[in-house]
Each structure stands twice: as C-alpha cells, then as structure tokens.
Tab-separated table of C-alpha atoms in Angstrom:
chain	number	residue	atom	x	y	z
E	29	MET	CA	5.078	36.498	41.281
E	30	SER	CA	8.633	36.661	39.203
E	31	ASN	CA	9.716	34.315	36.713
E	32	SER	CA	12.913	33.208	39.175
E	33	ARG	CA	10.807	31.740	41.459
E	34	LEU	CA	12.360	28.885	43.727
E	35	ASN	CA	10.920	25.569	43.220
E	36	ARG	CA	8.571	24.415	45.586
E	37	ASP	CA	10.253	21.551	46.664
E	38	ASN	CA	12.799	23.588	47.874
E	39	PRO	CA	12.564	23.242	51.178
E	40	LEU	CA	13.207	27.364	52.016
E	41	LEU	CA	9.935	27.481	50.716
E	42	SER	CA	8.083	24.713	51.131
E	43	ARG	CA	4.864	24.360	52.858
E	44	PRO	CA	4.842	22.975	55.926
E	45	LYS	CA	1.625	22.561	58.283
E	46	ILE	CA	1.164	24.511	61.067
E	47	ASP	CA	-0.995	23.210	63.758
E	48	LEU	CA	-0.479	24.444	67.194
E	49	THR	CA	-0.144	21.971	69.921
E	50	GLU	CA	0.275	22.303	73.585
E	51	GLY	CA	3.570	21.162	75.689
E	52	GLN	CA	6.350	18.892	73.327
E	53	SER	CA	6.934	19.318	70.229
E	54	PRO	CA	8.683	16.237	69.148
E	55	GLY	CA	12.556	16.603	69.736
E	56	THR	CA	12.351	18.994	72.655
E	57	GLU	CA	12.194	19.811	75.900
E	58	LYS	CA	8.859	19.750	77.126
E	59	HIS	CA	7.957	23.163	78.192
E	60	PRO	CA	4.666	23.369	80.168
E	61	GLY	CA	2.165	26.087	79.299
E	62	VAL	CA	3.543	27.247	76.576
E	63	CYS	CA	2.110	27.420	72.993
E	64	GLU	CA	4.511	25.806	70.035
E	65	ILE	CA	3.948	25.682	66.424
E	66	ASN	CA	4.237	22.294	64.887
E	67	PHE	CA	4.332	22.502	61.604
E	68	THR	CA	3.000	19.624	60.085
E	69	THR	CA	-0.503	20.671	58.185
E	70	GLU	CA	0.223	23.048	55.264
E	71	LEU	CA	0.726	26.672	54.274
E	72	SER	CA	-1.848	27.418	51.469
E	73	GLU	CA	-0.574	28.573	48.141
E	74	LYS	CA	-1.335	32.352	49.132
E	75	VAL	CA	1.519	32.570	51.957
E	76	ALA	CA	4.215	30.668	50.757
E	77	GLY	CA	3.893	33.220	48.129
E	78	TYR	CA	4.911	35.727	50.747
E	79	VAL	CA	7.469	33.642	51.698
E	80	GLU	CA	8.373	33.806	48.249
E	81	LEU	CA	8.236	37.503	48.512
E	82	GLY	CA	9.987	38.411	51.094
E	83	LEU	CA	12.827	36.893	49.336
E	84	ALA	CA	15.359	39.781	47.021
E	85	GLU	CA	15.619	37.584	43.845
E	86	ASN	CA	19.529	37.729	44.468
E	87	THR	CA	18.502	35.221	48.164
E	88	LYS	CA	16.929	33.374	46.527
E	89	ARG	CA	19.038	32.468	43.488
E	90	ALA	CA	22.473	31.967	46.515
E	91	TYR	CA	19.973	29.969	48.202
E	92	ALA	CA	19.613	27.523	45.479
E	93	VAL	CA	22.897	27.548	44.465
E	94	ASP	CA	24.096	27.388	48.488
E	95	LEU	CA	21.141	24.297	49.442
E	96	ALA	CA	22.713	22.602	45.571
E	97	HIS	CA	26.264	22.309	46.431
E	98	PHE	CA	25.442	21.393	49.864
E	99	GLU	CA	23.420	18.125	48.202
E	100	ALA	CA	25.774	17.373	45.887
E	101	TRP	CA	27.931	16.935	48.180
E	102	GLY	CA	25.538	14.704	49.917
E	103	GLY	CA	23.777	16.551	52.944
E	104	SER	CA	20.238	17.062	52.884
E	105	ILE	CA	17.495	18.824	54.863
E	106	PRO	CA	17.605	17.617	57.540
E	107	ALA	CA	21.217	17.341	58.744
E	108	SER	CA	22.670	16.450	61.376
E	109	ASP	CA	25.197	19.203	63.486
E	110	VAL	CA	28.149	16.306	61.933
E	111	ILE	CA	26.885	16.353	58.500
E	112	VAL	CA	27.008	20.115	58.865
E	113	ALA	CA	30.172	20.415	60.746
E	114	SER	CA	31.910	17.390	57.834
E	115	TYR	CA	30.637	19.535	54.952
E	116	LEU	CA	32.398	22.548	56.556
E	117	ALA	CA	35.882	21.127	57.278
E	118	ASP	CA	35.785	18.927	53.569
E	119	GLN	CA	34.749	22.304	52.153
E	120	ALA	CA	37.268	24.493	54.221
E	121	GLU	CA	40.076	24.978	51.879
E	122	LEU	CA	37.972	25.059	48.839
E	123	LEU	CA	35.434	28.051	49.754
E	124	SER	CA	36.351	31.368	51.159
E	125	VAL	CA	35.099	31.751	54.938
E	126	ALA	CA	32.473	34.433	53.946
E	127	THR	CA	31.205	31.604	51.733
E	128	LEU	CA	30.804	28.891	53.670
E	129	CYS	CA	29.059	31.178	56.466
E	130	ARG	CA	26.656	31.519	53.945
E	131	ARG	CA	26.450	28.296	53.279
E	132	LEU	CA	25.719	27.911	56.982
E	133	ALA	CA	22.820	30.600	57.221
E	134	THR	CA	21.023	29.050	53.869
E	135	ILE	CA	21.430	25.022	56.041
E	136	SER	CA	19.694	27.405	58.876
E	137	LYS	CA	17.083	29.131	56.928
E	138	ALA	CA	16.399	25.385	55.130
E	139	HIS	CA	15.696	23.958	58.507
E	140	THR	CA	14.548	27.305	60.042
E	141	THR	CA	11.793	27.567	57.775
E	142	LYS	CA	10.268	23.660	58.449
E	143	GLY	CA	10.034	23.732	61.032
E	144	LEU	CA	12.886	22.168	62.423
E	145	ILE	CA	15.595	22.740	64.909
E	146	SER	CA	18.690	24.465	62.571
E	147	PRO	CA	21.904	22.509	63.320
E	148	THR	CA	24.000	25.104	63.195
E	149	SER	CA	23.247	26.243	66.006
E	150	SER	CA	25.209	23.793	67.808
E	151	GLN	CA	28.662	23.966	69.387
E	152	LEU	CA	30.161	21.098	67.633
E	153	VAL	CA	29.362	23.165	63.676
E	154	LYS	CA	30.709	26.894	66.122
E	155	ALA	CA	33.483	25.026	67.248
E	156	THR	CA	33.948	24.494	63.883
E	157	ILE	CA	33.804	27.444	61.677
E	158	LYS	CA	35.474	28.818	64.931
E	159	GLY	CA	38.149	26.532	63.984
E	160	ILE	CA	38.325	27.075	60.288
E	161	LYS	CA	38.098	31.147	60.583
E	162	HIS	CA	41.265	30.665	62.625
E	163	SER	CA	42.952	27.979	60.640
E	164	LEU	CA	42.293	30.319	57.224
E	165	GLY	CA	41.641	33.862	58.130
E	166	SER	CA	38.434	35.272	57.459
E	167	ALA	CA	39.156	38.612	55.960
E	168	GLN	CA	36.886	38.567	53.057
E	169	THR	CA	38.341	39.659	49.477
E	170	GLU	CA	37.231	42.880	48.718
E	171	ALA	CA	36.784	44.582	45.588
E	172	LYS	CA	38.909	47.494	44.604
E	173	PRO	CA	37.750	50.889	44.711
E	174	LEU	CA	37.686	52.932	41.199
E	175	LEU	CA	38.524	55.689	42.209
E	176	ARG	CA	37.302	59.338	40.929
E	177	ASP	CA	40.765	59.887	38.816
E	178	ASP	CA	40.551	56.393	37.497
E	179	LEU	CA	36.991	56.454	36.514
E	180	PHE	CA	37.618	59.663	34.468
E	181	ALA	CA	40.650	58.242	33.145
E	182	VAL	CA	38.376	55.138	32.024
E	183	LEU	CA	35.644	57.523	30.697
E	184	ASP	CA	38.110	59.442	28.383
E	185	ARG	CA	38.681	56.854	26.536
E	186	ILE	CA	35.110	56.381	25.874
E	187	THR	CA	35.473	57.947	22.439
E	188	GLY	CA	32.952	58.712	19.860
E	189	SER	CA	29.276	58.698	19.527
E	190	ASP	CA	28.317	54.445	18.913
E	191	VAL	CA	25.296	53.482	21.495
E	192	LYS	CA	27.072	51.468	23.664
E	193	GLY	CA	29.581	54.310	24.261
E	194	VAL	CA	27.175	56.378	25.220
E	195	ARG	CA	25.387	53.663	27.632
E	196	ASP	CA	28.326	52.979	29.272
E	197	ARG	CA	29.643	56.384	30.367
E	198	ALA	CA	26.103	56.609	31.423
E	199	LEU	CA	26.060	53.763	33.579
E	200	LEU	CA	29.002	53.950	34.854
E	201	LEU	CA	29.032	57.916	36.041
E	202	ILE	CA	25.726	57.724	37.562
E	203	GLY	CA	26.549	54.379	39.531
E	204	PHE	CA	29.618	56.482	40.646
E	205	ALA	CA	27.623	59.116	41.746
E	206	GLY	CA	24.608	58.007	43.107
E	207	ALA	CA	26.783	54.992	45.170
E	208	PHE	CA	25.169	52.336	43.689
E	209	ARG	CA	24.736	48.357	44.443
E	210	ARG	CA	25.167	47.035	40.720
E	211	SER	CA	21.642	45.193	41.633
E	212	GLU	CA	20.151	48.885	42.112
E	213	LEU	CA	21.638	50.326	39.194
E	214	VAL	CA	20.325	47.676	36.650
E	215	GLY	CA	17.414	47.585	38.627
E	216	LEU	CA	16.582	51.376	37.746
E	217	ASN	CA	13.512	52.679	35.326
E	218	LEU	CA	13.086	55.898	33.374
E	219	GLU	CA	10.248	56.004	36.065
E	220	ASP	CA	12.437	56.825	38.679
E	221	ILE	CA	14.062	59.781	37.405
E	222	GLU	CA	12.707	62.450	38.929
E	223	ARG	CA	14.251	66.380	37.360
E	224	VAL	CA	14.828	69.167	39.435
E	225	ARG	CA	17.150	72.197	39.081
E	226	GLN	CA	19.931	70.978	40.514
E	227	GLY	CA	20.118	67.863	38.697
E	228	VAL	CA	18.227	65.199	39.176
E	229	ILE	CA	16.422	62.603	41.838
E	230	VAL	CA	16.687	59.301	41.278
E	231	HIS	CA	13.717	57.060	43.312
E	232	LEU	CA	15.397	53.713	44.121
E	233	ARG	CA	11.869	51.813	44.904
E	234	ARG	CA	13.795	48.861	46.793
E	235	SER	CA	17.904	47.818	47.928
E	236	LYS	CA	19.114	44.735	49.565
E	237	THR	CA	18.842	46.428	53.044
E	238	ASP	CA	15.067	47.838	51.627
E	239	GLN	CA	13.054	44.866	51.366
E	240	GLY	CA	9.652	45.990	52.713
E	241	GLY	CA	10.290	48.280	49.877
E	242	ALA	CA	10.326	52.023	51.829
E	243	GLY	CA	12.070	53.293	49.397
E	244	ARG	CA	14.663	56.375	49.447
E	245	LYS	CA	15.824	59.037	46.930
E	246	ILE	CA	19.124	59.932	46.292
E	247	ALA	CA	20.459	63.266	44.600
E	248	VAL	CA	22.798	63.346	41.503
E	249	PRO	CA	23.614	67.273	41.247
E	250	TYR	CA	25.537	68.261	38.183
E	251	GLY	CA	29.566	67.822	38.164
E	252	HIS	CA	31.563	70.360	37.489
E	253	SER	CA	34.492	68.483	35.858
E	254	ARG	CA	34.653	66.955	32.414
E	255	TRP	CA	32.707	64.680	32.916
E	256	CYS	CA	28.883	64.981	35.148
E	257	PRO	CA	26.613	62.174	35.181
E	258	VAL	CA	23.206	64.093	34.611
E	259	ILE	CA	24.684	64.997	30.769
E	260	ALA	CA	25.635	61.338	30.303
E	261	LEU	CA	22.383	60.787	31.503
E	262	ASP	CA	20.452	63.467	29.010
E	263	ALA	CA	22.776	62.429	26.364
E	264	TRP	CA	21.691	58.449	26.562
E	265	LEU	CA	18.132	58.547	27.073
E	266	SER	CA	18.553	61.243	23.896
E	267	PHE	CA	20.330	58.759	22.176
E	268	SER	CA	18.494	55.778	23.053
E	269	ALA	CA	14.562	57.226	22.779
E	270	ILE	CA	13.838	55.216	25.876
E	271	GLY	CA	10.104	55.736	26.377
E	272	SER	CA	9.790	53.320	29.313
E	273	GLY	CA	10.966	50.488	31.537
E	274	ALA	CA	15.065	49.939	32.354
E	275	LEU	CA	17.290	53.084	32.213
E	276	PHE	CA	20.446	50.405	31.378
E	277	PRO	CA	19.199	47.925	28.361
E	278	CYS	CA	21.157	45.346	27.223
E	279	ILE	CA	22.588	46.139	23.069
E	280	ASP	CA	23.098	43.554	21.498
E	281	ARG	CA	26.743	42.580	18.907
E	282	HIS	CA	24.898	44.685	16.680
E	283	GLY	CA	24.332	47.810	18.263
E	284	HIS	CA	20.942	47.347	18.880
E	285	ILE	CA	19.011	47.973	22.160
E	286	ARG	CA	17.524	44.793	23.381
E	287	ASP	CA	14.298	45.404	25.698
E	288	GLN	CA	16.200	43.675	28.314
E	289	ARG	CA	17.522	45.305	31.591
E	290	LEU	CA	21.239	44.596	32.141
E	291	SER	CA	22.018	42.170	34.426
E	292	GLY	CA	24.087	42.316	37.695
E	293	GLU	CA	26.929	40.400	36.109
E	294	ALA	CA	27.080	42.512	33.056
E	295	VAL	CA	27.825	45.840	35.728
E	296	ALA	CA	31.420	44.535	35.887
E	297	LEU	CA	31.764	42.847	32.324
E	298	VAL	CA	31.237	46.805	31.334
E	299	LEU	CA	32.962	48.006	34.166
E	300	LYS	CA	36.557	45.242	33.181
E	301	GLU	CA	36.120	46.445	29.752
E	302	ARG	CA	36.565	49.851	30.175
E	303	LEU	CA	38.954	49.295	32.447
E	304	ALA	CA	41.296	47.310	30.396
E	305	LYS	CA	40.779	50.108	27.231
E	306	ALA	CA	42.121	52.537	29.536
E	307	GLY	CA	45.435	50.736	30.688
E	308	ILE	CA	44.404	49.830	33.996
E	309	ASP	CA	44.275	45.980	35.083
E	310	PRO	CA	41.033	44.907	36.097
E	311	ALA	CA	42.168	42.276	38.076
E	312	GLY	CA	40.679	43.068	40.898
E	313	TYR	CA	37.829	45.314	40.185
E	314	SER	CA	34.266	44.334	40.329
E	315	GLY	CA	30.900	45.990	40.005
E	316	HIS	CA	31.147	46.627	43.989
E	317	SER	CA	33.861	48.973	42.631
E	318	LEU	CA	31.724	51.984	41.565
E	319	ARG	CA	29.957	52.144	45.509
E	320	ALA	CA	33.307	51.662	46.826
E	321	GLY	CA	35.359	54.157	44.684
E	322	PHE	CA	32.615	56.633	45.532
E	323	ALA	CA	32.938	56.275	49.342
E	324	THR	CA	36.141	56.540	49.167
E	325	SER	CA	37.039	59.420	46.827
E	326	ALA	CA	34.322	61.122	48.330
E	327	VAL	CA	36.064	60.746	52.445
E	328	MET	CA	39.729	62.105	50.177
E	329	ALA	CA	37.602	65.115	48.665
E	330	GLY	CA	36.925	65.884	52.570
E	331	ALA	CA	32.775	64.724	52.419
E	332	SER	CA	30.755	64.805	55.698
E	333	THR	CA	31.046	60.695	56.264
E	334	TRP	CA	26.729	62.107	57.314
E	335	LYS	CA	26.798	62.917	53.475
E	336	ILE	CA	28.503	60.509	51.898
E	337	ARG	CA	26.136	57.842	54.089
E	338	ALA	CA	23.105	59.691	52.625
E	339	GLN	CA	24.331	59.002	49.142
E	340	THR	CA	25.416	55.863	50.360
E	341	GLY	CA	22.185	54.795	52.187
E	342	HIS	CA	24.328	53.112	55.192
E	343	ALA	CA	23.156	53.340	58.721
E	344	SER	CA	25.502	54.269	60.688
E	345	ASP	CA	29.948	55.621	60.344
E	346	ALA	CA	30.293	52.041	61.033
E	347	MET	CA	28.861	50.402	58.166
E	348	LEU	CA	30.078	53.336	55.722
E	349	ALA	CA	33.732	52.323	56.758
E	350	ARG	CA	33.744	48.711	55.376
E	351	TYR	CA	33.662	50.651	52.195
E	352	ILE	CA	36.839	53.179	52.978
E	353	ARG	CA	39.652	51.332	50.800
E	354	GLU	CA	43.033	52.027	51.335
E	355	GLY	CA	42.906	55.468	49.300
E	356	ASP	CA	41.634	57.040	52.524
E	357	MET	CA	44.953	55.484	55.064
E	358	PHE	CA	46.844	58.083	53.351
E	359	THR	CA	44.282	61.836	53.902
E	360	ASN	CA	45.615	63.025	57.317
E	361	ASN	CA	47.690	60.357	57.545
E	362	ALA	CA	49.832	60.631	61.434
E	363	ALA	CA	52.951	59.002	59.886
E	364	GLY	CA	52.822	62.608	56.789
E	365	ALA	CA	52.816	65.179	59.888
E	366	VAL	CA	55.245	64.153	61.793
E	367	LEU	CA	57.735	63.081	59.113
C-alpha cells in the first residue's frame, strides 16, 4: 500500500457493509423482484485495499482536498441537494468552474462509495451548476505551450555542466519528446528505458488514462537538431551514475543527488525557472506546457495526427485537438490564403 493512503474514515474509502436484500432500499422507490445492494455490512480490509489501489495517487489527493474544503465550508456526507447547491452558489465567484465540477464529482463519489444516492444528480444541483457556467463561463485556463523554438532558447541558456543543468536538460527534452504528463515524467525509472538503434523506447507503466496498468511504449528517437533528447539523457545518466530507481531524482542546494524522485510540481518550477533565465515571461506556463508544446509544434511541423497520438496517447483526434494551442491557428490559415 502507498504511504499516502487516504484515511479510512474518509467516505471515499469507508468500508460499508453489504447486505443483499430483495425489494426496496431505504429512500428509494420499490422495484419488486429486484435484488438490490444495501450497504450495511462492513467491507473487508482486502476489498478496501483494492478500492484504494483503484484510485490514482493524484486522484486520491484531489479527493481529500475537495472533501476537506466541502466539510470546512460546513458540508458533510451524506448531504442534501440543497446543501450542495448552496455550496456551489457560495463558492461560484471564488473557484473556477472546472474546480467546482471536480468538487461535484468528489461529493458524488463520496456518496456512491457508501451506497448512498448522490445529491449531485438532482435537478436543483444540475440547474445551479448550469447557471454558474452561463454566468461565469466554463472555459478552462490552459497552460501555454512550450513550442520547440522556445524550448531551444531555454536549453541554450542552460550553460555549464553542473548536476542540475545536466538533469534539467534531459528532463525538459525527454518530457517534450515523449509528450509526457508531469506525473508520467517524474514517475519514470531507469528500468523503464530500453536502448534501441534508433534511440530509446520508454516503457510507460501507468498513466492517468491507464489506471489498469496495461502500459504503452513511447519511442524517443535521436534528434537531428542541436538538441537531441537521447544524447541529453545519456549525458545525465553518465553524469549521475544512477544505477536504478527514479530517472529524475531531486537535487539539493549543495548539488547532491538525493534518493527521492521529483514531484510533479517540481517540473513546473524547473520550467518556470529556466524560462525566466532565458528572458521568457514564465506566467501561464506549467508542467503541462511540455506536452501541449509538443503537440502544437508537431502539428505546425506537418506531422500526422495519428503519429502525434502515438506519442501523446490520445485515443482520438478530437481529444488531441484540446492540446493544440494557438500556434496552429496560423498554419494553413484560410485568411492567409486569401489575402
């Protein structure tokens, strides 16, 4: 089990008991002859453990934060639809629409895990969140893409051969070339790297959209420009002499490599620091900028969408389109062909 387990008292991981009964469950309309699950007996430790493992670490942290915020506001599980709608209305101008929707998903999960009817499915709650979207808009703030030329400008300013500089070059280039999410990037181990003649194959064991752990392989070829991701990775591995474990560990202020992998938040901090040193305003950039930047740069370079999706792991062009930023707006622009 992970050391960052959610507390067993958390409704998302509480262990209700199961009792199969015929007919009507409390608070529901009776459907004769239908066997319903009445959560009144306690789940075993083993079942609770599998429920926990079914949630990604980032998801568990987000659930914990969401529930803590709801309860600090005055809510509790179970909650009525009036309470949930009041919570949404009270927080509408304090939180983004995306955050409110995530809070709703967490509240719903907290109820259904305990076998309770979720208040989030009521017409009152649906009408409230719909009104908030119409009032405030539902467009999410997107991370700025780190386009190839800007990435190269950043890398050109990482001079010298200090341990942090060598690591950061490899981190940014591998993150960009593999179109990795920040959690995927920092989750890589040395054992996930396979050497081939054309470059390296990165074995991604698990990702946000692959909680079952089926895994997939991402090819990172030798580059043809002045900044090659494979050469940068080789330089880092040779310099650090890492024998196993985290591919990108932490480095303390004395330049010592620690036996601890980087956090996802650290990727954003590294990127912002390097952008500032390259004279680029870091505002709007995040750990997701590498992934968005790769997708946008690849489209601008004329790569086919199915080849781009082989790197990003998107299941469809429609999902990929969400990661193509403004840079593509000027590629084969219709107005440019006319004027």
